[in-house]
Coordinates of C-alpha atoms in Angstrom, one line a residue:
Chain O
K1 CA 94.3 68.2 127.1
A2 CA 93.0 68.2 130.6
G3 CA 89.3 67.8 131.0
V4 CA 86.8 70.0 132.7
T5 CA 87.6 70.2 136.4
Q6 CA 85.2 71.1 139.2
T7 CA 85.9 71.9 142.8
P8 CA 85.0 70.8 145.3
R9 CA 83.7 67.4 144.4
Y10 CA 81.5 67.1 147.5
L11 CA 80.0 69.7 149.8
I12 CA 77.7 69.6 152.8
K13 CA 76.0 72.8 153.9
T14 CA 73.0 73.8 156.1
R15 CA 69.9 75.7 155.1
G16 CA 70.4 79.4 154.8
Q17 CA 74.1 79.2 154.1
Q18 CA 75.6 80.2 150.8
V19 CA 77.9 78.2 148.5
T20 CA 80.4 78.8 145.7
L21 CA 81.3 76.2 143.2
S22 CA 84.2 76.4 140.8
C23 CA 84.7 75.2 137.2
S24 CA 87.8 75.2 135.1
P25 CA 87.0 74.6 131.4
I26 CA 89.1 72.7 128.9
S27 CA 92.0 74.9 127.7
G28 CA 90.8 77.1 124.8
H29 CA 87.1 76.7 125.5
R30 CA 85.4 80.0 126.2
S31 CA 81.8 78.8 126.7
V32 CA 80.9 77.5 130.1
S33 CA 77.5 76.2 131.1
W34 CA 76.1 75.0 134.4
Y35 CA 73.4 72.4 135.0
Q36 CA 71.6 71.0 138.0
Q37 CA 70.8 67.4 138.2
T38 CA 68.3 66.0 140.6
P39 CA 66.4 62.7 140.7
G40 CA 63.1 64.5 140.4
Q41 CA 63.8 67.2 137.8
G42 CA 66.6 65.5 135.9
L43 CA 69.2 67.7 134.2
Q44 CA 68.3 71.4 134.0
F45 CA 70.1 74.2 132.5
L46 CA 71.2 77.0 134.9
F47 CA 73.2 79.5 132.8
E48 CA 75.8 79.8 130.1
Y49 CA 78.8 82.2 130.0
F50 CA 80.8 83.2 127.0
S51 CA 83.7 85.7 127.2
E52 CA 82.7 86.8 130.7
T53 CA 79.1 87.5 129.7
Q54 CA 76.1 85.6 130.7
R55 CA 74.5 84.6 127.4
N56 CA 71.6 82.5 128.5
K57 CA 69.8 81.7 131.7
G58 CA 67.5 78.9 132.8
N59 CA 64.4 79.1 134.9
F60 CA 66.0 79.3 138.3
P61 CA 65.5 81.9 141.1
G62 CA 67.8 84.8 141.6
R63 CA 69.5 82.9 144.5
F64 CA 71.5 81.1 141.7
S65 CA 74.1 83.3 140.1
G66 CA 77.3 82.9 138.3
R67 CA 80.2 84.6 136.7
Q68 CA 83.1 84.0 134.4
F69 CA 86.6 85.3 134.6
S70 CA 88.9 86.4 131.8
N71 CA 90.7 83.0 131.8
S72 CA 87.2 81.4 131.2
R73 CA 87.1 79.8 134.6
S74 CA 83.6 80.1 136.1
E75 CA 82.0 80.1 139.4
M76 CA 78.4 79.6 140.5
N77 CA 76.9 80.8 143.7
V78 CA 73.8 79.8 145.5
S79 CA 72.7 82.0 148.4
T80 CA 70.3 81.2 151.2
L81 CA 70.4 77.4 150.5
E82 CA 67.2 75.4 150.7
L83 CA 66.9 71.6 151.1
G84 CA 65.8 71.4 147.5
D85 CA 69.1 72.7 146.3
S86 CA 70.7 69.4 147.1
A87 CA 71.8 68.1 143.7
L88 CA 74.7 67.3 141.5
Y89 CA 75.9 70.5 139.8
L90 CA 77.6 69.9 136.5
C91 CA 79.7 72.3 134.6
A92 CA 80.3 71.9 130.8
S93 CA 82.7 73.7 128.5
S94 CA 82.5 74.0 124.7
P95 CA 84.8 75.3 121.9
W96 CA 81.8 77.2 120.5
A97 CA 82.8 80.6 119.3
G98 CA 79.7 82.5 120.3
Q99 CA 77.8 82.3 117.0
G100 CA 76.8 79.8 114.4
A101 CA 76.8 76.0 114.7
R102 CA 76.7 74.8 118.3
N103 CA 79.5 72.4 119.4
E104 CA 79.2 69.5 121.8
Q105 CA 79.7 70.3 125.4
F106 CA 82.2 68.5 127.6
F107 CA 81.2 67.9 131.1
G108 CA 83.1 67.9 134.4
P109 CA 82.6 65.3 137.1
G110 CA 80.2 67.6 139.0
T111 CA 80.0 68.9 142.6
R112 CA 77.6 66.9 144.8
L113 CA 75.9 69.4 147.1
T114 CA 74.0 68.2 150.1
V115 CA 71.9 70.7 152.1
L116 CA 70.9 69.7 155.6
Chain D
A1 CA 59.2 75.4 123.4
Q2 CA 61.7 72.6 123.0
K3 CA 61.2 69.2 124.6
V4 CA 62.9 65.8 124.6
T5 CA 61.1 62.7 125.6
Q6 CA 62.7 59.4 126.5
A7 CA 59.7 57.2 127.2
Q8 CA 61.8 54.3 128.4
T9 CA 63.0 54.8 132.0
E10 CA 64.8 51.6 132.7
I11 CA 66.0 48.8 130.4
S12 CA 67.7 45.6 131.4
V13 CA 69.3 43.2 129.0
V14 CA 71.7 40.3 129.0
E15 CA 75.1 40.8 127.7
K16 CA 75.4 40.4 123.9
E17 CA 71.8 41.4 123.3
D18 CA 71.1 44.4 121.1
V19 CA 69.3 47.3 122.7
T20 CA 67.6 50.4 121.3
L21 CA 67.1 53.6 123.3
D22 CA 64.4 55.8 122.0
C23 CA 64.4 59.6 121.8
V24 CA 61.6 61.9 120.5
Y25 CA 62.1 65.6 120.4
E26 CA 60.0 68.7 119.8
T27 CA 61.0 72.0 118.3
R28 CA 59.6 74.5 115.9
D29 CA 63.1 75.6 114.8
T30 CA 64.5 74.3 111.6
T31 CA 68.1 74.4 112.7
Y32 CA 68.9 72.4 115.8
Y33 CA 71.4 69.9 117.2
L34 CA 70.7 66.5 118.8
F35 CA 73.1 64.8 121.2
W36 CA 73.5 61.6 123.1
Y37 CA 75.4 61.5 126.4
K38 CA 76.3 58.6 128.6
Q39 CA 76.5 59.0 132.4
P40 CA 78.3 56.1 134.1
P41 CA 78.0 55.6 137.9
S42 CA 81.0 58.0 138.3
G43 CA 78.6 60.8 137.4
E44 CA 80.5 62.5 134.5
L45 CA 78.5 63.0 131.3
V46 CA 80.3 61.5 128.4
F47 CA 79.6 62.9 124.9
L48 CA 78.7 60.2 122.4
I49 CA 77.3 62.0 119.3
R50 CA 76.2 65.3 117.8
R51 CA 73.8 65.6 114.9
N52 CA 72.6 68.7 113.1
S53 CA 69.1 68.9 111.8
F54 CA 70.2 69.0 108.2
D55 CA 72.1 65.7 108.3
E56 CA 69.7 62.7 108.4
Q57 CA 72.4 60.2 107.6
N58 CA 72.5 57.3 110.1
E59 CA 75.8 56.9 111.8
I60 CA 77.7 53.9 113.1
S61 CA 80.6 54.0 115.5
G62 CA 81.7 50.5 116.5
R63 CA 78.9 48.9 118.4
Y64 CA 76.9 52.1 118.5
S65 CA 74.6 53.3 115.8
W66 CA 72.1 56.2 115.6
N67 CA 68.9 56.5 113.5
F68 CA 67.8 60.1 112.9
Q69 CA 64.4 60.5 111.4
K70 CA 63.0 64.1 111.0
S71 CA 59.6 62.7 109.8
T72 CA 59.0 61.2 113.2
S73 CA 61.2 63.6 115.2
S74 CA 63.2 60.8 116.6
F75 CA 66.9 60.2 117.2
N76 CA 67.2 56.6 118.4
F77 CA 70.4 55.0 119.7
T78 CA 71.2 51.3 119.2
I79 CA 73.9 49.3 121.0
T80 CA 74.8 46.1 119.3
A81 CA 76.1 43.2 121.3
S82 CA 75.8 45.0 124.6
Q83 CA 78.5 44.7 127.3
V84 CA 78.4 45.1 131.0
V85 CA 80.5 48.3 130.6
D86 CA 77.5 49.8 128.7
S87 CA 75.6 50.0 131.9
A88 CA 74.9 53.7 132.5
V89 CA 72.2 56.3 132.2
Y90 CA 71.8 57.6 128.7
F91 CA 70.6 61.1 127.9
C92 CA 69.3 62.5 124.6
A93 CA 69.5 66.2 124.3
L94 CA 68.4 69.0 122.0
E95 CA 69.9 72.4 121.4
L96 CA 68.8 75.2 119.2
E97 CA 71.4 77.3 117.3
T98 CA 70.5 80.7 118.4
G99 CA 68.3 82.8 120.6
A100 CA 67.1 82.5 124.1
N101 CA 66.5 78.8 123.8
S102 CA 70.0 78.1 122.8
K103 CA 70.7 75.7 125.6
L104 CA 70.8 72.0 126.0
T105 CA 67.5 70.5 126.9
F106 CA 67.8 67.0 128.2
G107 CA 65.4 64.1 128.3
K108 CA 64.9 62.3 131.6
G109 CA 67.4 59.7 130.8
I110 CA 67.3 55.9 130.3
T111 CA 69.0 53.6 132.8
L112 CA 70.5 50.7 131.0
S113 CA 71.6 47.7 132.9
V114 CA 73.5 45.0 131.1
R115 CA 73.7 41.7 133.0
P116 CA 76.5 39.2 132.5

C-alpha cells in the first residue's frame, strides 16, 4: 500500500497570504489528523477528521481550518499567515473506525511552510 | 489534562552501547494508549509501538524493548547495541480512547545521536 502523501512538500509564503495543504491518506483509512511541528512548541494536534466530519480540534486560532472529502483526502487551510505559522505540518491517517480502541497513526512526510 | 514528559532532550552514545529513552505520562483516564515514534532527519514520523493501558507486558522487537509501568506512569524505550541508523528524534505519545481529549499528545522528543 502507498503511504500517506502530502503536497506540496515545501512552500514559501508571505505574511497575510493564505495557504492550502493537501493530504492523501493510506487507502482504506478514514481518519485523518493534522499536526504542527515547531522547534519551540514541538508537535501539536490541529484537528482530526473522520468520514468528512471534524471530530476533534486542538487549541489553534480560527485561521486554521480543514476539511475532508468523501474519498478521505483532507486539506488544511491557514488564512492570514503570520511569521509564527512557519512549521512542518504533518498529516496522519489511521484505520480507526470511529469508536473503540484507537489505532496507531501513520504519518506523511510533511509540508514545510515558511512564512516571510 | 493529559501530558507526556520526556525529560531527556539530547543523548549521545557510541555505537553498540545500550541506551534508554525515558517517558512519563499523566492522565486521569483508565483507558489510554501509549506510542513511540521515530523521526529521522527526513522528517517523517515512523510508528514503533502502541500499548494500551491494560497491557503491562514488556515487549521486545529485535534490538528494541519497551518497559511499561503503570505504577510509575512510565513507558521507557531501550535500544540495545545501538547503531548509527538509530540516530533520530524519538517521541513518546499518549492518546485517550474517547472524548474531547482523544488526540495524540506528544512529548518534546529526545534527540539521539549514535556515533561510530
